[in-house]
Amino acid sequence: MSSIELTASQKTILRALVDLYTQRESAVKGEDIAEEVDRNPGTIRNQMQSLKALQLVEGVPGPKGGYKPTTNAFEALEIEQMDRPANVDVYLNGELIEEANVQDIDLSSVHHPELCRAEIQLRGSVRDFHEGDSVSVGPTPISKLVVEGSVDGKDDAHNIVILKIDDMTAPAEEPEH
């Protein structure tokens, strides 16, 4: 898939849609997105037209209707769509954290090698993670991605750990024995 260049505004709106949709697992109303990103509903409707044209969003008709992201939306935002509930292991300094489960891996800055960071959003608290700790996440269910790095920062409010990536591997397909 060729990379789609989205404006900052489109990305914000698309990410809000994806977040709300993943939480609810149902179509999201334009008003809810407008509220989430602090724009007026008219702006959202206009942006949705362009996102539909890019095949990133589908309109869902009816009273329960609204918008839902297409698979392309996840790819455009480089979010690995995790089937609920995916168990993606998190190791902190080599130890498996039983109660942590990865909700989202965002590799938005991977295109800048000198800024190789991953935002790992966890279900469960990030209070045990401290700067400099070594963390390994994965393998993810779909691409079997394993991300290894050290804690560069965290956002307690959103349960996000920011990793400085040391190594990222997705194993080659192994032949079945």
CSV table of C-alpha atoms in Angstrom, one decimal:
chain,number,residue,atom,x,y,z
A,1,MET,CA,0.0,0.0,0.0
A,2,SER,CA,1.3,3.4,-0.9
A,3,SER,CA,1.6,5.7,2.0
A,4,ILE,CA,-1.1,8.3,2.2
A,5,GLU,CA,-0.1,11.8,3.2
A,6,LEU,CA,-2.6,13.1,5.6
A,7,THR,CA,-2.8,16.6,7.0
A,8,ALA,CA,-2.3,17.0,10.7
A,9,SER,CA,-5.9,17.8,11.0
A,10,GLN,CA,-7.0,14.6,9.1
A,11,LYS,CA,-4.6,12.5,11.3
A,12,THR,CA,-6.0,14.0,14.5
A,13,ILE,CA,-9.6,13.3,13.4
A,14,LEU,CA,-8.8,9.8,12.1
A,15,ARG,CA,-6.9,8.9,15.3
A,16,ALA,CA,-9.9,10.1,17.4
A,17,LEU,CA,-12.2,8.0,15.2
A,18,VAL,CA,-10.0,5.0,15.6
A,19,ASP,CA,-9.7,5.4,19.3
A,20,LEU,CA,-13.4,5.9,19.9
A,21,TYR,CA,-14.2,3.1,17.5
A,22,THR,CA,-11.9,0.6,19.2
A,23,GLN,CA,-13.3,1.5,22.6
A,24,ARG,CA,-16.9,1.1,21.6
A,25,GLU,CA,-16.5,-1.3,18.7
A,26,SER,CA,-19.4,0.5,17.0
A,27,ALA,CA,-19.8,3.4,14.6
A,28,VAL,CA,-18.9,6.8,16.0
A,29,LYS,CA,-21.0,9.9,15.5
A,30,GLY,CA,-19.4,13.0,14.0
A,31,GLU,CA,-20.4,15.0,17.1
A,32,ASP,CA,-18.5,12.7,19.4
A,33,ILE,CA,-15.4,13.1,17.2
A,34,ALA,CA,-15.9,16.9,17.1
A,35,GLU,CA,-16.0,16.9,20.9
A,36,GLU,CA,-12.9,14.7,21.2
A,37,VAL,CA,-10.8,16.9,19.0
A,38,ASP,CA,-12.4,20.2,19.9
A,39,ARG,CA,-13.6,21.2,16.4
A,40,ASN,CA,-17.1,22.0,15.2
A,41,PRO,CA,-19.2,19.1,13.8
A,42,GLY,CA,-19.3,20.8,10.3
A,43,THR,CA,-15.5,20.7,10.1
A,44,ILE,CA,-15.6,17.0,11.0
A,45,ARG,CA,-18.3,16.3,8.3
A,46,ASN,CA,-16.1,18.0,5.7
A,47,GLN,CA,-13.0,16.1,6.8
A,48,MET,CA,-14.9,12.9,6.8
A,49,GLN,CA,-15.8,13.4,3.1
A,50,SER,CA,-12.2,13.6,2.2
A,51,LEU,CA,-11.3,10.7,4.5
A,52,LYS,CA,-14.1,8.6,2.8
A,53,ALA,CA,-12.6,9.6,-0.6
A,54,LEU,CA,-9.3,8.2,0.6
A,55,GLN,CA,-11.1,5.0,1.7
A,56,LEU,CA,-10.0,5.5,5.3
A,57,VAL,CA,-13.5,5.9,6.7
A,58,GLU,CA,-16.9,4.3,6.0
A,59,GLY,CA,-20.2,6.0,6.7
A,60,VAL,CA,-22.7,3.9,8.6
A,61,PRO,CA,-26.3,4.9,8.0
A,62,GLY,CA,-29.2,4.8,10.4
A,63,PRO,CA,-29.8,5.9,14.0
A,64,LYS,CA,-26.9,3.9,15.3
A,65,GLY,CA,-24.8,5.1,12.5
A,66,GLY,CA,-21.8,7.3,12.2
A,67,TYR,CA,-18.3,6.6,11.0
A,68,LYS,CA,-16.0,3.7,11.2
A,69,PRO,CA,-12.4,3.4,10.2
A,70,THR,CA,-11.4,1.0,7.4
A,71,THR,CA,-8.5,-1.3,7.7
A,72,ASN,CA,-6.6,1.3,5.6
A,73,ALA,CA,-7.1,3.8,8.4
A,74,PHE,CA,-5.1,1.6,10.8
A,75,GLU,CA,-2.4,1.2,8.2
A,76,ALA,CA,-2.4,4.9,7.5
A,77,LEU,CA,-1.9,5.6,11.2
A,78,GLU,CA,0.5,2.7,11.4
A,79,ILE,CA,-1.5,1.2,14.2
A,80,GLU,CA,-1.4,-2.5,14.5
A,81,GLN,CA,-5.1,-3.5,14.8
A,82,MET,CA,-5.2,-5.9,17.7
A,83,ASP,CA,-8.0,-8.3,17.9
A,84,ARG,CA,-9.5,-8.0,21.4
A,85,PRO,CA,-8.2,-9.2,23.7
A,86,ALA,CA,-4.7,-9.7,22.4
A,87,ASN,CA,-2.2,-10.9,24.8
A,88,VAL,CA,1.0,-9.1,24.0
A,89,ASP,CA,3.6,-9.7,26.5
A,90,VAL,CA,5.5,-6.9,28.2
A,91,TYR,CA,8.9,-7.6,29.8
A,92,LEU,CA,10.3,-5.1,32.2
A,93,ASN,CA,14.1,-5.6,32.9
A,94,GLY,CA,13.7,-9.1,31.7
A,95,GLU,CA,10.6,-10.0,33.8
A,96,LEU,CA,7.2,-10.6,32.4
A,97,ILE,CA,4.7,-8.1,33.8
A,98,GLU,CA,1.6,-10.3,34.3
A,99,GLU,CA,-1.0,-7.5,34.7
A,100,ALA,CA,0.2,-5.4,31.8
A,101,ASN,CA,-1.2,-5.9,28.3
A,102,VAL,CA,-0.3,-3.9,25.3
A,103,GLN,CA,-3.2,-2.0,23.8
A,104,ASP,CA,-1.4,-0.1,21.1
A,105,ILE,CA,2.0,0.2,19.6
A,106,ASP,CA,2.6,3.5,17.9
A,107,LEU,CA,5.7,3.7,15.8
A,108,SER,CA,4.9,7.2,14.4
A,109,SER,CA,8.5,8.4,14.5
A,110,VAL,CA,10.1,5.3,13.0
A,111,HIS,CA,10.7,7.2,9.7
A,112,HIS,CA,13.3,9.4,11.5
A,113,PRO,CA,16.0,6.9,12.5
A,114,GLU,CA,17.6,9.3,14.9
A,115,LEU,CA,14.2,9.6,16.7
A,116,CYS,CA,13.5,5.9,16.9
A,117,ARG,CA,10.7,5.9,19.5
A,118,ALA,CA,7.7,3.7,20.1
A,119,GLU,CA,4.7,4.7,22.2
A,120,ILE,CA,3.4,1.6,23.9
A,121,GLN,CA,0.0,2.0,25.4
A,122,LEU,CA,-0.8,-0.5,28.1
A,123,ARG,CA,-3.9,-1.7,29.8
A,124,GLY,CA,-2.7,-1.6,33.3
A,125,SER,CA,-0.6,0.9,35.2
A,126,VAL,CA,2.8,2.2,34.0
A,127,ARG,CA,3.9,3.2,37.4
A,128,ASP,CA,6.6,0.5,37.6
A,129,PHE,CA,8.3,1.7,34.5
A,130,HIS,CA,11.2,4.1,35.1
A,131,GLU,CA,13.5,6.0,32.7
A,132,GLY,CA,16.3,3.7,31.6
A,133,ASP,CA,14.5,0.5,32.3
A,134,SER,CA,14.8,-2.1,29.6
A,135,VAL,CA,11.5,-3.1,28.1
A,136,SER,CA,10.6,-5.8,25.5
A,137,VAL,CA,7.1,-5.9,24.0
A,138,GLY,CA,5.7,-8.6,21.8
A,139,PRO,CA,5.3,-10.6,19.8
A,140,THR,CA,2.2,-8.9,18.4
A,141,PRO,CA,-0.5,-11.2,17.1
A,142,ILE,CA,-0.4,-10.1,13.5
A,143,SER,CA,3.1,-9.3,12.4
A,144,LYS,CA,4.9,-11.0,15.4
A,145,LEU,CA,6.7,-7.7,15.9
A,146,VAL,CA,9.0,-7.5,18.9
A,147,VAL,CA,10.1,-4.1,20.1
A,148,GLU,CA,13.0,-3.8,22.5
A,149,GLY,CA,14.3,-0.6,24.0
A,150,SER,CA,14.7,1.5,27.1
A,151,VAL,CA,12.1,3.7,28.8
A,152,ASP,CA,12.5,7.3,27.6
A,153,GLY,CA,9.5,8.7,29.2
A,154,LYS,CA,5.9,7.9,30.1
A,155,ASP,CA,2.5,9.4,30.2
A,156,ASP,CA,0.8,8.1,33.3
A,157,ALA,CA,-2.6,9.6,32.4
A,158,HIS,CA,-2.8,7.6,29.3
A,159,ASN,CA,-0.8,4.5,30.4
A,160,ILE,CA,1.8,5.1,27.7
A,161,VAL,CA,5.4,4.2,28.0
A,162,ILE,CA,7.7,5.8,25.5
A,163,LEU,CA,10.6,3.6,24.4
A,164,LYS,CA,13.8,4.5,22.8
A,165,ILE,CA,14.0,1.6,20.4
A,166,ASP,CA,17.2,-0.5,20.4
A,167,ASP,CA,15.9,-3.3,18.3
A,168,MET,CA,12.8,-4.2,16.4
A,169,THR,CA,12.3,-7.6,14.9
A,170,ALA,CA,9.6,-9.4,13.0
A,171,PRO,CA,10.7,-12.9,12.4
A,172,ALA,CA,10.8,-14.3,9.0
A,173,GLU,CA,8.1,-16.9,8.3
A,174,GLU,CA,9.4,-20.1,9.8
A,175,PRO,CA,8.6,-23.3,7.9
A,176,GLU,CA,6.2,-25.6,9.7
A,177,HIS,CA,8.1,-28.7,10.9
